[in-house]
Amino acid sequence: MSKTLVWVEHDNASVKDATLAVVTAALQIGEVTALVAGSGCDAAAAAAAQIAGVSKVIKADDAAYANALAENVAPLVAGLMADYDVFVAPATTTGKNIAPRVAALLDVMQVSDILSVEGPKTFTRPIYAGNAIATVESGDAKLVVTVRGTAFGKAEATGGSAAVEAVGAHADSGMSTFIGSEIAKSERPELTSAKIIVSGGRALKDADTFQSVITPLADKLGAGIGASRAAVDAGYVPNDYQVGQTGKIVAPQVYIAVGISGAIQHLAGMKDSKTIIAINKDEDAPIFQVADIGLVGDLFTLVPELTGKL
Amino acid sequence: MKALVCVKRVIDYNVKPRVKADGTGVDLANVKMSMNPFDEIAVEEAIRLKEKGVVTEIVAVSVGPQKAQETLRTALAMGADRAILVLCETEVEPLAVAKIVKAIADEEQPGLIITGKQAIDDDANQVGQMVAALLGRPQGTFANEIAIEGDSVVVKREIDGGLETVKLALPAIVTADLRLNEPRYASLPNIMKAKSKPLASKTPEDYGVDVAPRLKTLKVTEPPVRSAGIKVPDVDTLVAKLKEMGVA
Ligand SMILES: Cc1cc2nc3c(=O)[nH]c(=O)nc-3n(C[C@H](O)[C@H](O)[C@H](O)COP(=O)(O)OP(=O)(O)OC[C@H]3O[C@@H](n4cnc5c(N)ncnc54)[C@H](O)[C@@H]3O)c2cc1C
Ligand SMILES: Nc1ncnc2c1ncn2[C@@H]1O[C@H](COP(=O)(O)O)[C@@H](O)[C@H]1O
């Protein structure tokens, strides 16, 4: 059986949701060891040890790993891979930043964004913005894989009791320094785990209008808020709201697209939603080709009316 | 400082890709091809750094078929100074592309390498990070803003939670995200001028790189199709539907 090393995404205190889907995928490949690299990450390591299915936790606790800088973390992972067959990371911005660097250090071709595990070295993955699904088999001795979270169920966060083993750190590379971050704190559900998402497009005019039309509806539904690239580019909302081929991939119970035309790059990020609802004044907008429920008309009257009637 | 930019010839982003009936891939015959959109942003960024006097020469690199010359001519017309085409008629995987770029970087010694964050055909999102690993240099992925400060580059990165800023010692690798800049169109006079800019033709063997694929594509299929649903006449009907689904 293959031995997998899973990258745990965490904030030193707790394990992020993205990790749980990765554990599910890794369990389909083989035995799971979870790697918690961080600074002061005892609590995260303890949380990882409880994830159902995790056999062992490796904790690498060092200031050098505080911000998951790829230059520091990749050599750690590549070194540990001497004892493992497959490195599995989430296809989050952290995973996408680190995993290819690990793959190159190991001289293997990464399999990006897998949707399913078809065999020990065979996976499906989306190409061309999800307009085609490729089944690929790796010929490399070791594998590096990133996992699309929405394609796998979440492992139970509790129930396991893996042992935690500490490993020593590599030195800081000295090549890169973390300066800071601008992370918006929000009470809203995170896009990738929200049950309902209300997304706005270019039609929302400006930041204030976006806020005054979309937010009340999202509040009523307890929904996360997303956006098209056009809405982000125009500065209505921050970059982390973008849903699509090159933004976030979401698959909520209900996705409500408001004033979004439905370009293939946007559909790539949301067409696995259970129910898609579209509000658009153009009855021929491509979004209606994927929407389960469409409402044609002016969003500036329809959305406030909808909010009022919920 | 010299800048190296990587450009890939891909299906135009406005074209809806069609899977071949025999399941071997996507049909690219008679399909409009263009420069990968993220690579236009990479080229634009290099040009802006040259306009600021930070970059002195821009070398555009593409690994691909003879036709990738057109993509390189576009980069030259935008403002790159010279180009290198590494000829390969079959699809080259990110790891092999990265090895070729690494070898070119060893020769050219650029201070900055800019790639796109992702090619919109393979959606791999790997080459930049792999080049950085192979060169043993730092990487600023998914760049939203960059600034050269002395012998460092400060990169603001688009991450899942928002934005993050890192400082990297040069030489460094940066991968361009959508909001790094808005690429210019090449003007007609510049398109004419680009025809006489130097374009070197090389092969992977020239760089000692084995491009044999590591991944075997067993099949390529259509994704499950979503059928269009219903249109509701008014908000009341929509509210009723939401109630049926138990979300309102
Ligand atoms: C490399 C690349 C990557 C990309 N990645 C992404 C991505 O990840 N995510 C993404 O979303 N896009 C992405 N795009 C952009 C994508 O191609 C589209 O340009 C974008 O999705 C369009 O956004 P939109 O639907 O909001 O705007 P538009 O296409 O302008 O659509 C606006 C819609 O609003 C409707 N409308 C206008 N006024 C009203 C009104 N009063 N009431 C009701 N409806 C109204 C119009 O009928 C129209 O359908 C990418 C593009 C490229 C090239
Ligand atoms: N064949 C290629 N030739 C030149 N550059 C490439 C090639 N393939 C990928 N790249 C560069 O690497 C980036 C990321 O590609 P990928 O890792 O394939 O998603 C692209 O945006 C390009 O800048």
XYZ file of C-alpha atoms and ligand atoms in Angstrom:
634
model
C 0.000 0.000 0.000
C 1.200 3.501 -0.818
C 2.305 5.796 1.949
C 0.987 9.320 1.581
C 2.186 12.508 3.214
C -0.637 15.043 3.501
C -0.060 18.789 3.752
C -2.174 20.116 6.612
C -3.462 23.622 6.083
C -3.811 25.315 9.444
C -3.381 28.556 11.370
C -1.199 26.947 14.078
C -4.252 26.646 16.342
C -6.725 24.674 14.251
C -6.858 22.706 11.040
C -8.523 24.341 8.049
C -11.432 22.611 6.370
C -9.534 22.191 3.091
C -7.398 19.551 4.801
C -10.334 17.224 5.439
C -11.122 16.647 1.765
C -7.432 16.046 1.111
C -7.384 13.334 3.779
C -10.347 11.656 2.064
C -8.505 11.685 -1.266
C -5.259 10.466 0.332
C -7.046 7.578 2.053
C -8.123 6.389 -1.390
C -4.440 6.296 -2.378
C -3.005 4.719 0.754
C -1.983 5.200 4.357
C -2.073 8.795 5.618
C 0.591 10.680 7.541
C -0.312 14.322 8.152
C 2.406 16.958 8.063
C 1.887 19.998 10.260
C 4.567 22.587 9.530
C 4.229 25.822 11.435
C 5.455 27.928 14.300
C 3.942 27.196 17.700
C 1.691 24.637 16.014
C 1.122 22.148 18.866
C -2.622 22.753 18.849
C -2.868 22.277 15.082
C -0.845 19.054 15.336
C -3.158 17.813 18.090
C -6.174 18.655 15.916
C -4.650 16.854 12.926
C -4.074 13.761 15.094
C -7.824 13.576 15.680
C -8.826 13.507 12.014
C -10.367 10.120 11.288
C -8.096 7.993 9.126
C -4.822 9.765 9.913
C -2.217 7.181 11.031
C 0.504 9.526 12.131
C 1.248 13.231 12.461
C 4.625 14.760 11.739
C 5.118 18.115 13.399
C 7.760 20.509 12.129
C 7.664 23.456 14.500
C 10.031 26.291 13.686
C 9.961 30.041 13.069
C 11.037 29.283 9.489
C 7.681 27.605 8.851
C 5.542 30.381 10.330
C 4.113 31.613 7.047
C 4.470 28.491 4.899
C 7.042 30.167 2.664
C 7.632 27.728 -0.189
C 11.405 28.305 -0.091
C 11.486 26.970 3.482
C 8.770 24.372 3.389
C 9.518 22.623 0.072
C 12.943 21.281 1.158
C 11.344 19.967 4.372
C 8.680 18.093 2.409
C 11.103 16.861 -0.242
C 13.364 15.500 2.529
C 10.497 13.706 4.274
C 9.407 12.188 0.959
C 12.319 9.741 1.229
C 9.931 7.708 3.385
C 6.710 8.298 1.409
C 5.295 7.536 -2.017
C 2.818 10.366 -2.540
C 2.692 13.990 -1.390
C -0.897 15.209 -1.300
C -1.792 18.890 -0.882
C -5.004 20.879 -1.245
C -5.425 22.927 -4.432
C -5.583 26.082 -2.318
C -3.251 28.999 -2.929
C -0.938 27.520 -0.269
C -0.950 24.070 -1.848
C -0.515 25.459 -5.353
C 2.425 27.528 -4.165
C 4.279 24.702 -2.419
C 3.505 21.456 -4.250
C 5.108 22.228 -7.647
C 8.262 23.336 -5.850
C 8.329 19.986 -4.054
C 7.638 18.147 -7.327
C 10.564 19.820 -9.076
C 12.886 19.032 -6.154
C 11.832 15.379 -6.474
C 12.042 15.513 -10.290
C 8.434 14.404 -10.737
C 5.523 15.809 -12.718
C 2.752 17.045 -10.427
C -0.829 15.963 -11.021
C -2.813 19.160 -10.375
C -6.315 19.510 -8.997
C -7.471 15.888 -8.997
C -11.196 15.112 -9.093
C -10.982 11.380 -8.408
C -8.563 8.575 -7.630
C -8.859 5.848 -10.287
C -5.908 3.680 -9.294
C -2.647 3.844 -7.332
C -1.169 6.251 -9.909
C -4.223 7.163 -11.964
C -6.381 10.224 -11.452
C -8.919 12.399 -13.234
C -8.362 16.129 -13.469
C -10.010 19.078 -15.221
C -8.320 20.752 -18.177
C -9.428 23.671 -20.387
C -11.381 25.343 -17.563
C -13.193 22.118 -16.800
C -14.477 21.767 -20.362
C -12.659 18.438 -20.531
C -11.718 15.849 -17.941
C -8.443 13.987 -18.433
C -7.633 10.610 -16.922
C -3.882 10.555 -16.364
C -1.489 7.918 -15.127
C 1.827 8.932 -13.635
C 4.973 7.071 -14.580
C 7.035 8.680 -11.821
C 8.364 6.685 -8.886
C 7.010 9.246 -6.417
C 3.889 11.313 -6.872
C 2.906 14.868 -6.077
C -0.821 15.532 -6.233
C -3.058 18.500 -5.444
C -6.699 17.885 -4.612
C -9.811 19.825 -5.616
C -11.669 20.121 -2.319
C -15.179 20.156 -3.765
C -14.631 16.785 -5.460
C -14.109 14.810 -2.241
C -16.174 14.452 0.905
C -14.706 15.705 4.157
C -13.048 13.286 6.524
C -14.394 13.442 10.081
C -12.454 16.031 12.062
C -12.541 13.850 15.155
C -12.409 10.170 16.023
C -8.747 9.549 15.260
C -5.903 9.332 17.746
C -2.680 9.388 15.786
C 0.685 9.777 17.458
C 2.515 13.068 16.920
C 6.190 12.876 16.050
C 8.347 16.004 15.965
C 11.001 16.461 13.296
C 13.842 18.965 13.159
C 13.759 22.001 10.919
C 15.860 22.922 7.917
C 17.441 26.347 8.143
C 15.573 29.388 6.853
C 16.452 29.780 3.164
C 17.206 33.458 3.723
C 15.861 34.193 0.214
C 12.336 35.210 1.069
C 10.700 37.128 3.886
C 7.075 37.391 4.874
C 6.153 41.074 5.136
C 2.468 41.000 5.974
C -1.026 40.157 4.871
C -4.387 41.780 4.357
C -6.926 39.191 5.365
C -10.471 40.405 5.738
C -12.138 39.016 8.865
C -15.708 38.097 8.172
C -18.527 36.384 10.005
C -19.705 35.023 6.710
C -19.193 31.390 5.741
C -16.024 30.798 3.711
C -16.788 30.436 0.021
C -15.347 26.959 -0.327
C -17.469 25.592 2.508
C -20.603 27.794 2.283
C -23.941 26.004 1.775
C -25.402 28.968 -0.058
C -23.528 31.559 -2.131
C -24.815 34.790 -3.610
C -22.485 36.063 -6.352
C -22.566 39.396 -8.112
C -21.194 40.434 -11.495
C -20.295 43.485 -13.490
C -23.942 44.587 -13.513
C -23.633 45.632 -9.858
C -22.114 48.980 -10.962
C -19.778 49.816 -8.071
C -18.689 48.773 -4.590
C -21.529 50.583 -2.805
C -24.196 49.191 -5.093
C -22.759 45.686 -4.793
C -22.852 46.055 -1.032
C -26.398 47.448 -0.891
C -27.923 44.897 -3.299
C -26.032 41.644 -2.648
C -25.278 41.848 1.087
C -28.894 42.033 2.387
C -29.846 38.984 0.301
C -26.797 37.068 1.520
C -27.613 38.068 5.113
C -31.164 36.781 4.784
C -29.904 33.438 3.490
C -26.860 33.154 5.745
C -24.884 32.916 2.533
C -21.291 33.462 1.496
C -20.623 36.189 -1.064
C -18.837 35.593 -4.350
C -18.205 37.575 -7.509
C -17.209 37.335 -11.136
C -13.791 38.435 -12.294
C -15.342 41.546 -13.827
C -16.724 42.600 -10.437
C -13.353 42.033 -8.760
C -11.365 43.790 -11.495
C -13.679 46.793 -11.218
C -12.979 46.947 -7.483
C -16.506 46.181 -6.221
C -15.117 43.458 -3.950
C -11.681 42.044 -2.951
C -9.835 39.431 -5.033
C -10.654 36.539 -2.721
C -14.339 36.782 -3.746
C -13.586 35.633 -7.295
C -15.228 32.387 -8.346
C -13.943 30.647 -11.466
C -11.221 28.857 -13.401
C -8.570 30.998 -11.800
C -10.420 31.958 -8.650
C -12.213 29.770 -6.143
C -13.900 26.519 -7.028
C -17.187 26.228 -5.161
C -19.975 23.663 -5.009
C -22.634 24.872 -2.576
C -26.189 23.575 -2.229
C -27.438 26.765 -3.842
C -25.502 29.242 -6.003
C -27.297 32.458 -6.909
C -25.663 34.335 -9.807
C -26.804 37.933 -9.971
C -25.925 39.989 -13.057
C -23.310 37.467 -14.184
C -23.266 36.494 -17.863
C -21.831 32.994 -17.395
C -18.484 33.046 -19.240
C -16.779 29.626 -19.350
C -14.156 30.850 -16.905
C -16.872 31.668 -14.377
C -18.807 28.434 -14.978
C -15.586 26.504 -14.347
C -15.748 27.591 -10.724
C -19.390 26.961 -9.895
C -21.024 24.491 -12.229
C -20.802 21.664 -9.710
C -23.172 23.545 -7.407
C -26.236 21.480 -6.541
C -28.786 24.105 -7.582
C -27.913 27.138 -9.684
C -30.200 30.146 -9.706
C -29.582 33.001 -12.136
C -30.993 36.493 -12.197
C -30.167 38.340 -15.404
C -31.970 40.806 -17.627
C -30.733 39.126 -20.802
C -32.787 36.000 -21.393
C -30.092 34.676 -23.735
C -27.260 35.022 -21.199
C -25.170 31.800 -21.186
C -25.683 31.461 -17.430
C -29.238 30.274 -18.179
C -27.803 27.237 -20.000
C -26.597 25.868 -16.679
C -29.145 27.403 -14.301
C -31.767 25.172 -12.714
C -33.926 28.184 -12.010
C -33.750 31.378 -14.032
C -35.413 34.704 -13.429
C -35.244 37.225 -16.266
C -35.391 40.879 -15.375
C -33.713 43.878 -13.804
C -31.732 42.834 -10.750
C -32.160 46.249 -9.167
C -35.882 45.599 -8.711
C -35.840 41.777 -8.453
C -33.143 41.339 -5.810
C -34.575 43.830 -3.276
C -38.017 42.282 -3.847
C -36.584 38.808 -3.254
C -34.781 39.953 -0.123
C -37.966 41.532 1.158
C -40.031 38.405 0.618
C -37.673 35.964 2.325
C 18.770 43.796 -15.152
C 17.569 41.354 -17.728
C 14.027 39.936 -17.550
C 12.966 36.582 -18.946
C 9.266 36.094 -19.710
C 7.631 32.785 -20.572
C 4.812 32.726 -23.105
C 2.725 29.779 -24.216
C 0.568 29.434 -27.302
C -2.830 28.159 -26.199
C -6.436 27.982 -27.377
C -7.947 31.478 -27.383
C -9.822 32.079 -24.124
C -13.006 33.001 -26.010
C -13.227 29.625 -27.732
C -15.212 26.845 -26.126
C -13.013 23.742 -26.257
C -14.493 20.570 -27.753
C -13.428 17.104 -26.720
C -12.484 14.840 -29.653
C -14.929 12.049 -30.319
C -12.205 9.409 -29.907
C -11.434 10.630 -26.388
C -7.768 11.380 -27.064
C -7.864 15.072 -26.320
C -9.330 18.445 -27.233
C -9.862 19.330 -30.880
C -7.440 22.120 -31.790
C -7.723 21.839 -35.580
C -8.783 25.182 -37.068
C -9.276 26.658 -33.611
C -8.136 30.216 -32.880
C -4.928 30.177 -30.834
C -3.488 33.076 -28.832
C -0.952 33.921 -26.188
C -1.991 32.534 -22.790
C -3.760 35.527 -21.134
C -1.611 35.342 -17.990
C 1.504 35.502 -20.159
C 0.307 38.742 -21.785
C 0.194 40.106 -18.244
C 3.718 38.776 -17.611
C 5.045 40.450 -20.762
C 3.280 43.699 -19.890
C 4.849 43.727 -16.434
C 8.330 43.267 -17.870
C 7.715 46.134 -20.305
C 6.542 48.417 -17.506
C 9.696 47.624 -15.533
C 11.727 48.457 -18.618
C 9.843 51.735 -19.034
C 10.707 52.521 -15.399
C 14.365 51.895 -16.204
C 14.620 48.892 -13.884
C 14.803 46.278 -16.615
C 17.227 46.758 -19.477
C 16.396 43.858 -21.770
C 13.388 41.551 -22.137
C 13.820 38.046 -23.519
C 10.638 36.133 -24.349
C 10.757 32.330 -24.325
C 8.278 29.828 -25.678
C 8.413 26.057 -25.815
C 6.144 24.786 -28.533
C 5.486 24.143 -32.204
C 6.767 26.267 -35.081
C 3.535 28.282 -34.855
C 4.515 29.472 -31.374
C 6.673 31.921 -33.365
C 3.496 33.970 -33.788
C 3.094 34.126 -30.024
C 6.676 35.279 -29.648
C 6.171 37.894 -32.394
C 3.231 39.192 -30.361
C 5.489 39.488 -27.308
C 8.078 41.305 -29.448
C 5.397 43.613 -30.821
C 4.271 44.430 -27.284
C 7.839 45.400 -26.393
C 10.082 42.405 -25.722
C 13.561 42.796 -27.222
C 14.304 39.303 -28.458
C 12.825 35.852 -28.384
C 13.810 32.203 -28.082
C 11.626 29.474 -29.519
C 12.357 25.982 -28.229
C 10.822 23.820 -30.897
C 8.780 20.847 -29.896
C 5.850 19.709 -31.990
C 4.343 17.559 -29.230
C 2.866 18.874 -25.962
C 5.569 19.484 -23.346
C 4.741 19.011 -19.666
C 5.389 21.759 -17.086
C 8.379 19.920 -15.548
C 10.165 19.734 -18.913
C 9.259 23.355 -19.730
C 10.698 24.345 -16.351
C 13.938 22.472 -17.072
C 14.294 24.253 -20.413
C 13.602 27.646 -18.806
C 16.145 26.812 -16.098
C 18.773 26.036 -18.739
C 18.019 29.280 -20.578
C 18.242 31.190 -17.300
C 21.658 29.635 -16.659
C 22.811 31.092 -19.987
C 21.024 34.430 -19.855
C 21.361 35.161 -16.117
C 18.148 37.210 -15.815
C 17.483 39.125 -12.592
C 13.790 38.421 -12.897
C 11.798 35.636 -14.527
C 8.083 36.277 -15.038
C 5.668 33.527 -16.024
C 1.892 33.403 -16.056
C 0.316 31.803 -13.006
C -1.386 29.153 -15.104
C -1.760 28.050 -18.697
C -5.461 27.977 -19.583
C -5.149 24.700 -21.499
C -3.470 22.330 -19.019
C -4.536 24.446 -15.995
C -1.431 23.054 -14.271
C -0.179 26.111 -12.355
C 3.303 24.654 -11.977
C 6.000 26.038 -14.278
C 6.983 29.159 -12.310
C 7.283 27.307 -9.006
C 9.269 24.536 -10.694
C 11.692 26.974 -12.338
C 12.238 28.569 -8.926
C 12.955 25.179 -7.359
C 15.346 24.123 -10.117
C 17.246 27.410 -9.906
C 17.175 27.374 -6.102
C 15.680 30.863 -6.157
C 12.654 32.434 -4.407
C 9.172 32.589 -5.937
C 6.413 35.180 -5.777
C 3.360 33.381 -7.092
C -0.024 34.870 -8.087
C 1.371 38.411 -8.137
C -1.062 41.292 -7.839
C 1.628 43.970 -7.587
C 5.419 43.969 -7.748
C 8.065 46.525 -6.906
C 11.829 46.278 -7.269
C 13.586 47.581 -4.148
C 17.358 47.473 -4.487
C 18.386 43.847 -4.824
C 14.943 42.553 -3.834
C 11.511 42.352 -5.334
C 8.467 42.946 -3.146
C 5.512 40.890 -4.345
C 1.914 41.311 -3.246
C 0.252 37.926 -3.767
C -3.402 37.021 -4.280
C -4.174 34.277 -1.758
C -7.376 32.521 -0.701
C -7.965 34.804 2.274
C -6.963 38.086 0.624
C -3.497 39.449 -0.060
C -0.026 38.638 1.253
C 3.240 40.482 0.768
C 6.639 38.821 0.539
C 10.101 40.185 -0.143
C 12.371 38.069 -2.338
C 16.086 38.350 -2.983
C 16.884 38.742 -6.689
C 17.172 36.827 -8.931
C 13.590 35.720 -8.360
C 10.662 34.171 -10.163
C 7.278 35.890 -10.257
C 4.046 34.397 -11.591
C 1.454 36.868 -12.856
C -2.148 36.906 -11.665
C -5.033 38.676 -13.400
C -4.823 41.991 -11.610
C -1.098 42.627 -11.913
C -1.802 44.961 -14.846
C -3.839 45.395 -17.990
C -1.785 44.314 -20.977
C -1.430 46.729 -23.898
C -2.297 45.976 -27.491
C 0.584 46.042 -29.907
C 0.356 48.996 -32.291
C 0.654 48.438 -36.027
C 4.080 50.109 -36.301
C 5.302 47.939 -33.413
C 3.958 44.813 -35.094
C 5.969 45.771 -38.195
C 9.071 46.488 -36.109
C 8.719 43.148 -34.304
C 9.285 41.309 -37.570
C 12.931 42.326 -37.565
C 13.635 41.662 -33.885
C 15.849 38.603 -33.235
C 14.113 35.269 -32.758
C 16.406 32.305 -32.071
C 15.263 28.786 -32.808
C 16.445 26.027 -30.475
C 15.547 22.487 -29.528
C 15.233 20.769 -26.128
C 18.397 18.801 -27.041
C 20.314 22.086 -27.270
C 19.617 22.412 -23.554
C 20.077 18.740 -22.761
C 16.493 18.385 -21.587
C 14.554 15.150 -21.974
C 10.954 16.102 -22.737
C 9.533 12.583 -22.588
C 6.206 12.889 -20.754
C 5.885 11.542 -17.214
C 2.117 11.471 -17.305
C 0.187 9.293 -19.714
C -3.227 10.573 -20.732
C -5.456 7.509 -20.807
C -8.514 9.373 -22.010
C -10.158 12.764 -22.233
C -13.905 13.011 -21.757
C -16.642 15.639 -21.673
C -17.558 16.759 -18.171
C -21.053 15.837 -17.021
C -23.413 18.278 -18.741
C -25.877 20.360 -16.795
C -29.154 20.620 -18.542
C -30.874 23.967 -18.526
C -33.650 24.125 -15.955
C -36.754 26.224 -15.833
C -37.429 29.929 -15.932
C -39.724 31.276 -13.260
C -42.017 34.192 -14.110
C -41.626 36.210 -10.917
C -40.043 36.582 -7.491
C -42.954 34.880 -5.709
C -42.390 31.679 -7.669
C -38.675 31.858 -6.924
C -39.399 32.302 -3.202
C -41.710 29.264 -3.334
C -38.941 27.226 -4.984
C -36.419 28.296 -2.356
C -38.877 27.230 0.342
C -39.325 23.835 -1.359
C -35.564 23.395 -1.236
C -35.584 24.305 2.434
C -33.209 27.253 2.079
C -35.743 29.952 2.881
C -7.396 34.086 -18.170
C -8.783 34.438 -17.727
C -9.227 33.970 -16.513
C -10.502 34.299 -16.073
N -10.911 33.815 -14.871
C -12.149 34.131 -14.445
C -12.633 33.637 -13.191
O -11.940 32.909 -12.459
N -13.887 33.996 -12.799
C -14.702 34.785 -13.568
O -15.826 35.087 -13.154
N -14.260 35.258 -14.746
C -13.006 34.963 -15.190
N -12.589 35.488 -16.373
C -13.414 36.529 -17.051
C -14.564 35.987 -17.870
O -14.100 35.665 -19.170
C -15.657 37.076 -17.985
O -15.106 38.235 -18.562
C -16.303 37.462 -16.662
O -16.696 36.292 -15.960
C -17.504 38.355 -16.907
O -18.046 38.818 -15.685
P -19.573 39.220 -15.580
O -20.424 38.072 -15.962
O -19.784 39.819 -14.235
O -19.687 40.432 -16.615
P -20.418 40.513 -18.022
O -19.988 39.440 -18.909
O -20.269 41.925 -18.445
O -21.936 40.217 -17.676
C -22.784 41.088 -16.982
C -24.177 40.470 -17.026
O -25.056 41.252 -16.252
C -26.309 41.358 -16.921
N -26.950 42.616 -16.483
C -26.546 43.882 -16.714
N -27.365 44.758 -16.102
C -28.314 44.026 -15.458
C -29.428 44.343 -14.650
N -29.737 45.623 -14.359
N -30.173 43.330 -14.165
C -29.877 42.034 -14.448
N -28.832 41.677 -15.196
C -28.045 42.654 -15.693
C -25.961 41.352 -18.395
O -27.067 40.873 -19.141
C -24.766 40.396 -18.428
O -25.188 39.062 -18.684
C -11.333 35.136 -16.855
C -10.888 35.595 -18.082
C -9.623 35.260 -18.529
C -9.160 35.755 -19.845
N 5.309 25.616 -23.393
C 5.560 26.735 -22.703
N 6.373 27.683 -23.208
C 6.620 28.827 -22.515
N 6.109 29.082 -21.309
C 5.298 28.176 -20.758
C 4.981 26.952 -21.412
N 4.160 26.247 -20.615
C 3.944 27.008 -19.517
N 4.636 28.162 -19.598
C 4.659 29.282 -18.610
O 4.302 28.795 -17.344
C 3.081 29.372 -16.899
C 2.295 28.353 -16.109
O 1.959 27.248 -16.915
P 1.383 25.886 -16.348
O 2.255 25.465 -15.230
O 1.422 24.943 -17.513
O -0.033 26.175 -15.909
C 2.412 29.879 -18.166
O 1.546 30.960 -17.874
C 3.621 30.319 -18.983
O 4.095 31.585 -18.571
